[in-house]
Amino acid sequence: MRVAIVEDHPAERQLMKTMCTAYFREKRGLDIDCATFAGTDDFIESWKSGRFDLVLLDCYLTDDETDETTPTGLDIARFLRKQRDDCPIVFITSSSDFAVLGYEVQAIGYLLKPVGRADFDMTMDRVCETLSKRPRVTHLSADKPTRATDAAWQVAFGNPAVNMDRRLIAYCLSSAHYVEFTFADGTCSKIRTNFSDVEQRLTVFDNFYRTARGVLVNFDYVAGISNAEFVMKGGKHIPITKTAVTATCRKYAEYTFTRMRSER
Amino acid sequence: MNLIEMVTSTTPSAMSFAIGEQVNALMGVILCLMAMWDRMENPKRTGGIILAVSTVWFILCGFICGLHRIPTFWTVIPTAIVAVLVFSKVTDLTVSKALLLCSTAAYVVAIIYYLSLVMDVTVLGEQSVNLRVGWPGLINLLVLDIIAPLCLWHPLHDSIPPTLDSPAISPSFWRLIWLFPFISTAIVVWCLPADNDSIMSDRVRALAFTIAITYSCFMTLAYLLIWYMIRQSDRLLEAARREHYEAMQTIQLQHMNGRIREARQIRHNTRHHIQTLQTLASANDMDGIRDYLEQMANHRLLSPEHPMQYCEHASLNAVLVYYCDWARQQGADVDVKAAVPPYISINNAELCSLVGNLLENAVEAIMAQHSGDKKLRARIRYNDGPPASLFIVVDNSYDSSVTQVDGNFASSKHGGNGLGTMTVKETAERHGGTASFDYDGKTFKTSVMLCLDET
């Protein structure tokens, strides 16, 4: 596991590294690869050669209040998200001003300086919880999942059964006796199975919805609505039955609202 | 006598004239469809079905009227009642608004029929049949039935439908205004000459003709005036909203200035603190230094820290800072987060009015609370898609009773519709989105989705 710490004060940098290493060794039995950086440029260089599993960012990377050119921790976070890096981010700051700004980059949380052991451990617990909820990249396999937490997300379709992680299904289209599954990474698989069976088993979950005959959509992968059609992340347009456009858009909105209400 | 013999024994002319008269009623249906086209869920399908069914129905009625020699309006009037109910069901209009549009169409139908009957008597004289048109009347009817929809296309399709949604007009206006065309139509029907002898004299006919035309002009003028006044009210409302928005913006920016002044004050004080500490240090007064630092750490201006920036969008940020500070002043627990970039494709004034309205309602509700926890929670998230969309959720504690009026939430401030919630719904729908309000007894929840990039 690769961890990055970006902090301009050497003493604090060292302290973070120590706490981090200690946490993962004692609480998780992991030996992590913890890299520290004093500034943005070094961090970005290292990031380019390999992404990190966790990034801790100091909010102000300079002591000079009038310096407007040095990027802040928030700028680094924005850069990561723009590059589609969804690694967990934790801000380190001496004021709670950044508490609300972290929402924009989906930061896991923030640590107030001076960082106490208890707060640090609590935040790291949350980080590990988030990481464990992430699906594995490979979604299709004939064998059983290796991680216990992944089992709950597995569904199998077709005969012979093909296992997949339902968090990675973007949408399903029915064609003849097959159902074409499109996944998060853009790949497609045609599986010989009954569409109504797929529909029945997936629409039990809030995020799956039948928008038209033979079309099933995962709301988590909808980028937006345009001309009474869903536009998926990746650009594909998904049709919606003309008479059900209002109801479908409402369902999508409600799903998003519920998600927003349950976030921290 | 079988059916075919029955049909051929009836004067052919009477049958076809009866059917011809029904074409007039069909024109009425077409006028209604023109006005309500954009309000149906699936216009081509629903409109097509209504037109097809009406055509068949009117031909059938014409056939029956011809057969039994009954005046056609005996079948047209009950059909009209059914039509009103059908139209209010397939469109999103209330019964009053559907009645208004149908009555208007009915007036056109009635006046054309009346004029055709008068024309018939004028030309045929003694040979005209009571309450049935002959050749002249039928020609007059068909010509007017073609001209009327063409002339009325623009008003019925483009001008009148938007006024039905005008926020400046209260529902009670719509509940009564349908009486105007309805009574006019009733008068025309009442004036239909049951016995053509009553209009044999040239003078009476001229009078009837003149009055019919004049009254129709008067009706057209009245419609025009009402439409114009509604447009003016809309403009006034828009101007009032703009003024309110600008007043709020001024207050919000003044508030921001206040916060900036506070921040500047802290920097100023730093110099003073350092001087004091230097004095204590040169006197070797460790206790003095410790006490002073303790005081500084607990200073009002350093804690608690209230965010001055919630998002990068400058105008929206001013709105959020203002309402969050106000809510905190009321003793509420404020949990507001927003992720909105500095420039998005929605007019600043619209966005800030919308969010401002929601937060103003929320904070006023909190102020009116006498008991219970005071809470304000809001999340605003922008999805750049493409296509872009904006999601807003505002939840606040609420302790008075909330009543729903006409599907909108009544503001407890002034019995009528909370104009704020109507504006929110209207803005959301204008952007192809949704707005919903929910109250679970403890928390008032507002959820708004806007689809940007859509006109």
PDB file of N, CA and C in Angstrom, chain B residues 23 119 125 185 371 379 392 412 439:
ATOM      1  N   VAL B  23     -69.331  18.762 -38.484  1.00  0.00           N
ATOM      2  CA  VAL B  23     -67.952  19.181 -38.794  1.00  0.00           C
ATOM      3  C   VAL B  23     -67.596  20.400 -37.958  1.00  0.00           C
ATOM      4  N   MET B 119     -77.538  32.973 -42.268  1.00  0.00           N
ATOM      5  CA  MET B 119     -77.182  33.034 -43.694  1.00  0.00           C
ATOM      6  C   MET B 119     -78.146  32.170 -44.505  1.00  0.00           C
ATOM      7  N   GLY B 125     -84.761  31.701 -47.514  1.00  0.00           N
ATOM      8  CA  GLY B 125     -86.061  32.226 -47.110  1.00  0.00           C
ATOM      9  C   GLY B 125     -86.973  31.136 -46.570  1.00  0.00           C
ATOM     10  N   THR B 185     -71.453  31.588 -24.624  1.00  0.00           N
ATOM     11  CA  THR B 185     -71.902  30.460 -25.448  1.00  0.00           C
ATOM     12  C   THR B 185     -73.351  30.124 -25.133  1.00  0.00           C
ATOM     13  N   SER B 371     -39.515  25.046  20.394  1.00  0.00           N
ATOM     14  CA  SER B 371     -38.931  23.914  21.125  1.00  0.00           C
ATOM     15  C   SER B 371     -38.240  22.992  20.146  1.00  0.00           C
ATOM     16  N   ARG B 379     -26.864  20.461   1.283  1.00  0.00           N
ATOM     17  CA  ARG B 379     -25.804  19.981   0.413  1.00  0.00           C
ATOM     18  C   ARG B 379     -26.115  20.462  -0.994  1.00  0.00           C
ATOM     19  N   ILE B 392     -29.644  20.101  -5.151  1.00  0.00           N
ATOM     20  CA  ILE B 392     -29.680  20.881  -3.906  1.00  0.00           C
ATOM     21  C   ILE B 392     -30.593  20.185  -2.918  1.00  0.00           C
ATOM     22  N   SER B 412     -46.563  29.725   6.490  1.00  0.00           N
ATOM     23  CA  SER B 412     -47.335  30.068   7.669  1.00  0.00           C
ATOM     24  C   SER B 412     -47.281  31.563   7.936  1.00  0.00           C
ATOM     25  N   TYR B 439     -42.410  16.852   4.485  1.00  0.00           N
ATOM     26  CA  TYR B 439     -42.360  17.206   5.899  1.00  0.00           C
ATOM     27  C   TYR B 439     -42.688  15.963   6.697  1.00  0.00           C
TER      28      TYR B 439
END
